[in-house]
Every structure is written in structure tokens, then in C-alpha cells.
Amino acid sequence: MNKRWVLFLPAIAVFGLLGLFGYVFWKDVDVREIPSAREGKPMPEFRLTAVNDPQTVLTRGSLDGEPYLMNFWATWCPSCKFEHPYLNSLASEGVRIIGVNYKDERDLALDWLADYANPYEIDIYDPNGDLGFELGVTGAPETFFVDSSGVIQHRYQGPIDSAVWDNKLKAIYDAME
Amino acid sequence: MMRWNKPLATVLCLALFVGFAWAAEESLYFDNEELRERYQTLTFQLRCPKCQNQNIAGSNAPIAEDMRDKTYELLHLGYSNDEIVDYMVDRYTEFVIYKPRVTLGTVWLWLAPVLGIVIGAALILWLSRRSRQTSQAPLSDEERARIQAILDKDSESS
């Protein structure tokens, strides 16, 4: 009877499951992390005004050109304040950053940019979170990496600092064409 | 005293519960009752992408509020329930639906238990057949003679 290995099938199944659970437990897999539905898809159409001028209408076409980061921010968001100085330094290094002022008030946004400097080449005013909804944004800050053909290559949730930029995001930005 | 206390408590609890259920609806105006019912169904089916396993009806997170507003808006634009769910999944991924869709990746959720039962049953069948086979192993003539001798001796002594 050399078919005895069959008897070990249940044990193999149990240990396989234990291994899976153990991996999730010890590898610190973040179960709250949700994939982005928009990675690999083109930037959706939108029609919103600029933060600094209610008369300036901005659309998807307004952003055409070099690859850019689209950064969702708000004055009510503490992590955005933490992230802001690093965005300023990225902008000074020539990284193109498009801001989306998310579910905020124009006056508060303008005060903030006057106080803490403005890293945004273009700043879009999205008071109802419409563009945010199209992109599957759940909160701020959230940053989308968009290439020159307008395709979303990556989405990063949470504040960007030098560590996460150097270790992960810079490579994604540099790879975009 | 106790006799009327219990029904009263029940009524009060029910009134509270109804009150909460009502409050979650934010006193929305619907064109008709059917839309209201579909709104309730959908907001109970959709999961808030920012919270730990709450549906968007029960969550106060801003994104859950936005999703409720969008559900309300799309319902009044004439979207079907399926179209509204698709709309949310397109933007917020399948995370927002509790019931997974059947894809190559998720079909195992249904297949694995069936496979487990089939393999288990096959295993049990195989084991029982094997044990029956060993017990039915034919005896050689020599063995038969020995058994007969033992049996004969047994019946003599009794």
C-alpha cells in the first residue's frame, strides 16, 4: 500500500491554512489596506475651479504635459500639515504636484497656502469631494501618480515623508513617462 | 406593577430602536416608497471603505456620508440597484460589497468546501473499502484446516 500519503491530506490542508494565517499575522499584512480601483486607468473627466480663482475652470486637459503627483489635501487634515513641508521640498526639486483641495473652504485653503507656502503648480478646488469620489479617495492626504498620458500609475494613502519617498515612491515617480 | 412594566419596557425599547433607524436616514425626501426601500437596501449592502466593517448606513465617516448621498442621487437619476453597486465598485473596489463576486480568484470560496467534502468522502470510502478487503482476504487450505480443527476442538469440550 504505497497510497498511504493520501491519509496525510487533511493534515497538509490544516498546516497549509496555519501557514497562511501565520504569514498574515507575522508579516504585518495591513488588512485595512484597500487596493485602488483606479490604478492603471486614465484620470477621470472633471470640471472644477481653481482654489485661487473661482473664475478659472479646470478640466482633465488642464493637467496635460509632464507626469505629476495629484495630492488631495485639506486644512482640516492634520496629516496634511505634517506632509506639507516635504511637498514643498519635492516641488523645489522640480517634482510636478497638482493639489486638490478636498472638501474644504476656499478662504481657509488660501490662508493655509499663504502661511505654509504653495507646492502646487495647479490647485483644484473640490469642495464636495466630487473628483475625490471619482478617484476612490477615502480621506486626506492621498496622492496619485499620473503619467504624461494621463494614466494613474500608483495611489498612495497617508502622508508622504522623506523615508517613504526615498524607499518607495521616488522609484515609481522616476519610472513614469 | 410588574404586569404592565414589561410591555411598557418593550414598547419603549422598540420606540428607541425605530428612532435610531429613522435618524440614520437623515430625513431624506424620496419620490416614492419604492425608492426609499431601495435606498435602505443599498445602504445596508454597501460597506464603508474607511471603517472596520460597517455598512454605509451605520457609519458616520465622511466617506460613508458621501456614498449615501451618491446612492440617493443615482437612485433618483434612474439607476438600477446593480448599476449603483457597479458604480461604487468601479471607484472603491469590491471591498465595498460584502458578498464577493464570482471571479477566478474568488470562485475558490465556493469550490474549496465542495472539494473538501468530495475529497473527504473519497478518503473515507477508500479507507473503508481497504479495511473490508483485508478482512475478506481468502484463506489458504492449510488455514481453513487449522480453523476447522480449532472449532471442532471447541465444540467437543463444551
Short mmCIF file of C-alpha atoms in Angstrom, two decimals, chain A residues 1 3-4 6-7 9-10 32 34-38 102-103 132-134 136-139, chain B residues 49-50 52 62-63 66-67 70 87-93 95 119 123 126-127 130 133:
data_model
loop_
_atom_site.label_atom_id
_atom_site.label_comp_id
_atom_site.label_asym_id
_atom_site.label_seq_id
_atom_site.Cartn_x
_atom_site.Cartn_y
_atom_site.Cartn_z
CA MET A 1 0.00 0.00 0.00
CA LYS A 3 -1.04 5.17 -1.36
CA ARG A 4 -0.73 5.95 2.33
CA VAL A 6 -3.41 10.21 0.94
CA LEU A 7 -4.01 9.86 4.68
CA LEU A 9 -4.06 15.17 3.02
CA PRO A 10 -6.17 16.55 5.91
CA ARG A 32 -7.39 47.63 6.35
CA ILE A 34 -7.76 48.50 0.22
CA PRO A 35 -6.43 48.36 -3.33
CA SER A 36 -7.15 51.31 -5.61
CA ALA A 37 -9.78 50.76 -8.27
CA ARG A 38 -8.24 53.47 -10.46
CA TYR A 102 -10.68 68.27 -0.76
CA LYS A 103 -13.99 69.07 1.00
CA GLY A 132 -12.19 62.56 -4.90
CA PHE A 133 -15.17 60.26 -5.30
CA GLU A 134 -14.31 59.58 -8.96
CA GLY A 136 -11.99 56.45 -4.88
CA VAL A 137 -10.48 58.78 -2.30
CA THR A 138 -11.49 57.90 1.27
CA GLY A 139 -9.68 60.69 3.11
CA PRO B 49 -14.27 51.75 2.74
CA LYS B 50 -12.80 53.70 5.66
CA GLN B 52 -13.89 48.49 10.26
CA PRO B 62 -17.45 61.36 5.86
CA ILE B 63 -16.88 58.91 3.02
CA ASP B 66 -20.71 60.78 0.55
CA MET B 67 -21.59 57.28 -0.59
CA LYS B 70 -24.30 59.36 -4.17
CA TYR B 87 -20.69 52.47 -9.86
CA MET B 88 -19.33 52.12 -6.31
CA VAL B 89 -17.17 49.10 -7.16
CA ASP B 90 -15.65 50.98 -10.12
CA ARG B 91 -14.42 53.66 -7.74
CA TYR B 92 -13.94 51.91 -4.41
CA THR B 93 -13.21 48.30 -5.48
CA PHE B 95 -14.13 45.98 -0.82
CA ILE B 119 -12.00 14.53 -1.17
CA LEU B 123 -10.90 9.21 1.54
CA TRP B 126 -11.24 4.28 0.18
CA LEU B 127 -10.33 3.57 3.80
CA ARG B 130 -9.42 -1.16 2.17
CA GLN B 133 -10.63 -6.10 1.64
#
